[in-house]
mmCIF file of C-alpha atoms in Angstrom:
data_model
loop_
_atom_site.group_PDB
_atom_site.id
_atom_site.type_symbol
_atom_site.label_atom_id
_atom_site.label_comp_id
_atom_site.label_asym_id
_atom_site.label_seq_id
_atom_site.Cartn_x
_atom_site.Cartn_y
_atom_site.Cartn_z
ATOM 1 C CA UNK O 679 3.560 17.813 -15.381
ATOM 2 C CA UNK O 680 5.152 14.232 -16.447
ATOM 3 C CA UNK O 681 1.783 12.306 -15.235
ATOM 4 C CA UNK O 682 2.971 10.355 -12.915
ATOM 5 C CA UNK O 683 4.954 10.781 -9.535
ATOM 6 C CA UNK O 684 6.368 7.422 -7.485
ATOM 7 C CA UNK O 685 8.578 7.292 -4.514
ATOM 8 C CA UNK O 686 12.001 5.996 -5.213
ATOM 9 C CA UNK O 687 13.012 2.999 -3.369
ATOM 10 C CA UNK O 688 15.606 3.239 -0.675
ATOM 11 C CA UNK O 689 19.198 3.603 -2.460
ATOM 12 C CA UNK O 690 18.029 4.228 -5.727
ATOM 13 C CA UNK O 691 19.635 6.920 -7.247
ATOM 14 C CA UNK O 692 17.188 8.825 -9.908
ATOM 15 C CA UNK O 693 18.946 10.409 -12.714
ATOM 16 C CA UNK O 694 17.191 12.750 -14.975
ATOM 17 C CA UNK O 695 16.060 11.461 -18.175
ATOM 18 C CA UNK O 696 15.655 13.154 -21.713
ATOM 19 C CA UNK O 697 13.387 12.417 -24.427
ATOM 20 C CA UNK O 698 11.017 9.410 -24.244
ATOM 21 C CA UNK O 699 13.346 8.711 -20.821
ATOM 22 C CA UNK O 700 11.967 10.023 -18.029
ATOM 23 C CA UNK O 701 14.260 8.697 -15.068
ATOM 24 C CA UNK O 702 16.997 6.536 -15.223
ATOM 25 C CA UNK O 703 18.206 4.659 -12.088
ATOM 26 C CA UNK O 704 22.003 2.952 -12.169
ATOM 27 C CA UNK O 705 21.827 0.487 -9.397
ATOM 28 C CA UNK O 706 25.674 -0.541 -9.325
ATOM 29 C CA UNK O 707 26.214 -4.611 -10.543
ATOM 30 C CA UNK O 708 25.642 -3.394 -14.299
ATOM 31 C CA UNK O 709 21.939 -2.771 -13.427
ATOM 32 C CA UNK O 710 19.329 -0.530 -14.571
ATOM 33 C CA UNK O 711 15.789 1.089 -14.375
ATOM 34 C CA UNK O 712 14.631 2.753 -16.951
ATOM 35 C CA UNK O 713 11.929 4.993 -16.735
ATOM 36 C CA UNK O 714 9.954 5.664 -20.024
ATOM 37 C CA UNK O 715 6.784 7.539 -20.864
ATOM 38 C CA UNK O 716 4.755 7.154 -24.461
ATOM 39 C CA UNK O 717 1.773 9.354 -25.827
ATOM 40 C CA UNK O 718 -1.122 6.377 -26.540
ATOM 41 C CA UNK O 719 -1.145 2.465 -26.646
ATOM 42 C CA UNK O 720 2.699 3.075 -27.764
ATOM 43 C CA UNK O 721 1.702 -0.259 -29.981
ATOM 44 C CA UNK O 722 -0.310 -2.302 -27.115
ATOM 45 C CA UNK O 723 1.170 -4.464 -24.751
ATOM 46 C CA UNK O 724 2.024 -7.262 -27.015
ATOM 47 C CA UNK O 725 4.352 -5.673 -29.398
ATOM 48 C CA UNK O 726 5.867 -4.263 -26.178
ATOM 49 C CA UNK O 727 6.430 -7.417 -24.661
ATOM 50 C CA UNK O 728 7.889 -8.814 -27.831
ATOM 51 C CA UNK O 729 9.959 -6.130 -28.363
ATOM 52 C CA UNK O 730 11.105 -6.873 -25.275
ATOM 53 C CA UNK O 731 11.520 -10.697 -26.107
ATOM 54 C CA UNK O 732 13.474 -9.925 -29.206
ATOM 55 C CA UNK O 733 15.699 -7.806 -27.469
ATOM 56 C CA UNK O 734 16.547 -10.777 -24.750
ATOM 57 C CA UNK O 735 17.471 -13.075 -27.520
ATOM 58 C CA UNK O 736 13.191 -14.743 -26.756
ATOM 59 C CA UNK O 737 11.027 -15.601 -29.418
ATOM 60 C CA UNK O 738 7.546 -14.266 -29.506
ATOM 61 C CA UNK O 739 4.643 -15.334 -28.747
ATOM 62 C CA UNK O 740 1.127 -14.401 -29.460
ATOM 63 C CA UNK O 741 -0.881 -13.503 -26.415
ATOM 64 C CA UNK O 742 0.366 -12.545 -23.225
ATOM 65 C CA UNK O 743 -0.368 -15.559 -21.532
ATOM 66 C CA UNK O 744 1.957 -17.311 -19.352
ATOM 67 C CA UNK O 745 4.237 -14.688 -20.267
ATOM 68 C CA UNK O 746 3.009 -11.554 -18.375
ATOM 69 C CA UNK O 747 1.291 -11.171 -15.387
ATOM 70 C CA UNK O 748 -0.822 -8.346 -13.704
ATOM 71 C CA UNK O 749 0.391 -6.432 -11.045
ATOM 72 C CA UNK O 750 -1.973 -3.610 -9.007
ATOM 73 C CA UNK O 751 -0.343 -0.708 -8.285
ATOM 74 C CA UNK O 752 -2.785 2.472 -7.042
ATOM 75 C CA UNK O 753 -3.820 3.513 -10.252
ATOM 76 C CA UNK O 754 -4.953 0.807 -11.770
ATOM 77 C CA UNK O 755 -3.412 -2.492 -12.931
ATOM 78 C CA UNK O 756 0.147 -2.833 -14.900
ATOM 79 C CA UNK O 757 1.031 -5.616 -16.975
ATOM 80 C CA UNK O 758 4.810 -7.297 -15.519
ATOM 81 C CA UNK O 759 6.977 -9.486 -17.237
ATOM 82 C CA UNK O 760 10.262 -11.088 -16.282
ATOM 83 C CA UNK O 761 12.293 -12.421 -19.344
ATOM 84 C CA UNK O 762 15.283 -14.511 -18.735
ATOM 85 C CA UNK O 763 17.545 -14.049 -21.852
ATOM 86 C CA UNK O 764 18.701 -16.572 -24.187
ATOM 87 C CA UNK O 765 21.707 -17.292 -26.756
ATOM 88 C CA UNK O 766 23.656 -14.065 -26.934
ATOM 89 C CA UNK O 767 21.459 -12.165 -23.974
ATOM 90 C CA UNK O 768 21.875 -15.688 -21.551
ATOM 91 C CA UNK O 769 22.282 -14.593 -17.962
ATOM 92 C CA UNK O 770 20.660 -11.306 -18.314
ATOM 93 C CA UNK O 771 17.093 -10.797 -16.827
ATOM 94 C CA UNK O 772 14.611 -8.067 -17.396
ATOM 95 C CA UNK O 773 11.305 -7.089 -15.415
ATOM 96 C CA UNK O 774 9.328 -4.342 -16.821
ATOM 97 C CA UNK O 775 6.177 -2.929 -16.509
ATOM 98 C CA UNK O 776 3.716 -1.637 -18.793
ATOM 99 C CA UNK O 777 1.304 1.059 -16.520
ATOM 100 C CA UNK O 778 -1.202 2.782 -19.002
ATOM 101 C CA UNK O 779 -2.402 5.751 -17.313
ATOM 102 C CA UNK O 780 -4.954 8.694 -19.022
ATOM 103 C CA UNK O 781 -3.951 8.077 -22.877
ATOM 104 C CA UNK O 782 0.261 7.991 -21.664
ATOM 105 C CA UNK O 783 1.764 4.383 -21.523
ATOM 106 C CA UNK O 784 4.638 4.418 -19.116
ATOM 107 C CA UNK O 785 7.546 1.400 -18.902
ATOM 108 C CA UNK O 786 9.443 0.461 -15.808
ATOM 109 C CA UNK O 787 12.277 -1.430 -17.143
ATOM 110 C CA UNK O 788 14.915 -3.302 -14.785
ATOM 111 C CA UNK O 789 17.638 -5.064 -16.439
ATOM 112 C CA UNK O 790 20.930 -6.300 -15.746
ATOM 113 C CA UNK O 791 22.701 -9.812 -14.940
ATOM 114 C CA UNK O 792 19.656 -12.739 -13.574
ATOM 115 C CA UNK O 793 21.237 -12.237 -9.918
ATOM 116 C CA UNK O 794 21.346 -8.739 -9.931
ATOM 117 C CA UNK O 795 17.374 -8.168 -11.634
ATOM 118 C CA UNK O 796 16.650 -10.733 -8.600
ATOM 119 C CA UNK O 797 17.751 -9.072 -6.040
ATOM 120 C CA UNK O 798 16.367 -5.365 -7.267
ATOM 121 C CA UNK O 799 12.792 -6.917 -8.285
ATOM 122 C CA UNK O 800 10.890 -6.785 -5.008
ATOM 123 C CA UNK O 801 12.628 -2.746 -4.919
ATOM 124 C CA UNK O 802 10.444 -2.103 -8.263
ATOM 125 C CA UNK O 803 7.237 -3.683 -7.351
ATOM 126 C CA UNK O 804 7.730 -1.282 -4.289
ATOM 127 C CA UNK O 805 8.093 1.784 -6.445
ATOM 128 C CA UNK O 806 5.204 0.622 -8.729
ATOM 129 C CA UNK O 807 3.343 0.359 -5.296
ATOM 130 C CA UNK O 808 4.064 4.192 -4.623
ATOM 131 C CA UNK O 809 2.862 5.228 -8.257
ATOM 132 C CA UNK O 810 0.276 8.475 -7.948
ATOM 133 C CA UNK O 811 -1.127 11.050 -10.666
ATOM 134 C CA UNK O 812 0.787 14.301 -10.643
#
């Protein structure tokens, strides 16, 4: 079994994934979900996050603070952050979430232009609200 099973919010689309990729979701408006599953830490939640930094163009930072937040979803608590991008990435968004579940670490990562990831967010805390073990 994958680990984890979620319900997919109304009008999202779940393609299948391959590799690392477990789902991917196209939402029209040039946005995305991507649904990825690690073995382990897959590095900890701070290189994650400033992975995720570097890749909006963000420089990083050195504790979590005041850049993620915690969000409960059924199995236990995720860590969220929402990057706006900068130089080169300006006007995209991205809100991921880092749910570490049985030694697996699994992302939920929404990106797409700042309007768009708006507009999709509140969709993705509803499927992180659905997550359940397999």
């Amino acid at each position: 079994s994958t680990g984890l099973q979620w319900t997919d919010p109304a009008g999202w689309q779940r393609e299948a994934g391959s590799g690392m990729r477990v789902a991917t979701y196209k939402l029209g408006e040039g946005l995305e979900c991507a649904v990825v599953s690690l073995g382990g830490t897959a590095g900890g939640d701070l290189a994650n996050v400033n992975r995720w930094r570097s890749q909006m163009g963000l420089p990083d930072v050195t504790s979590l603070q005041g850049t993620a937040t915690s969000l409960k979803t059924p199995i236990g608590t995720s860590v969220l952050v929402d990057l706006e991008g900068a130089g080169a990435k300006q006007g995209q968004r991205m809100v991921a979430a880092i749910v570490t579940d049985g030694g697996v670490t699994w992302f939920f990562k929404l990106t797409g232009p700042v309007a768009a990831v708006g507009r999709a967010k509140p969709n993705l805390s509803k499927l992180l609200g659905t997550l359940r073990r397999a």
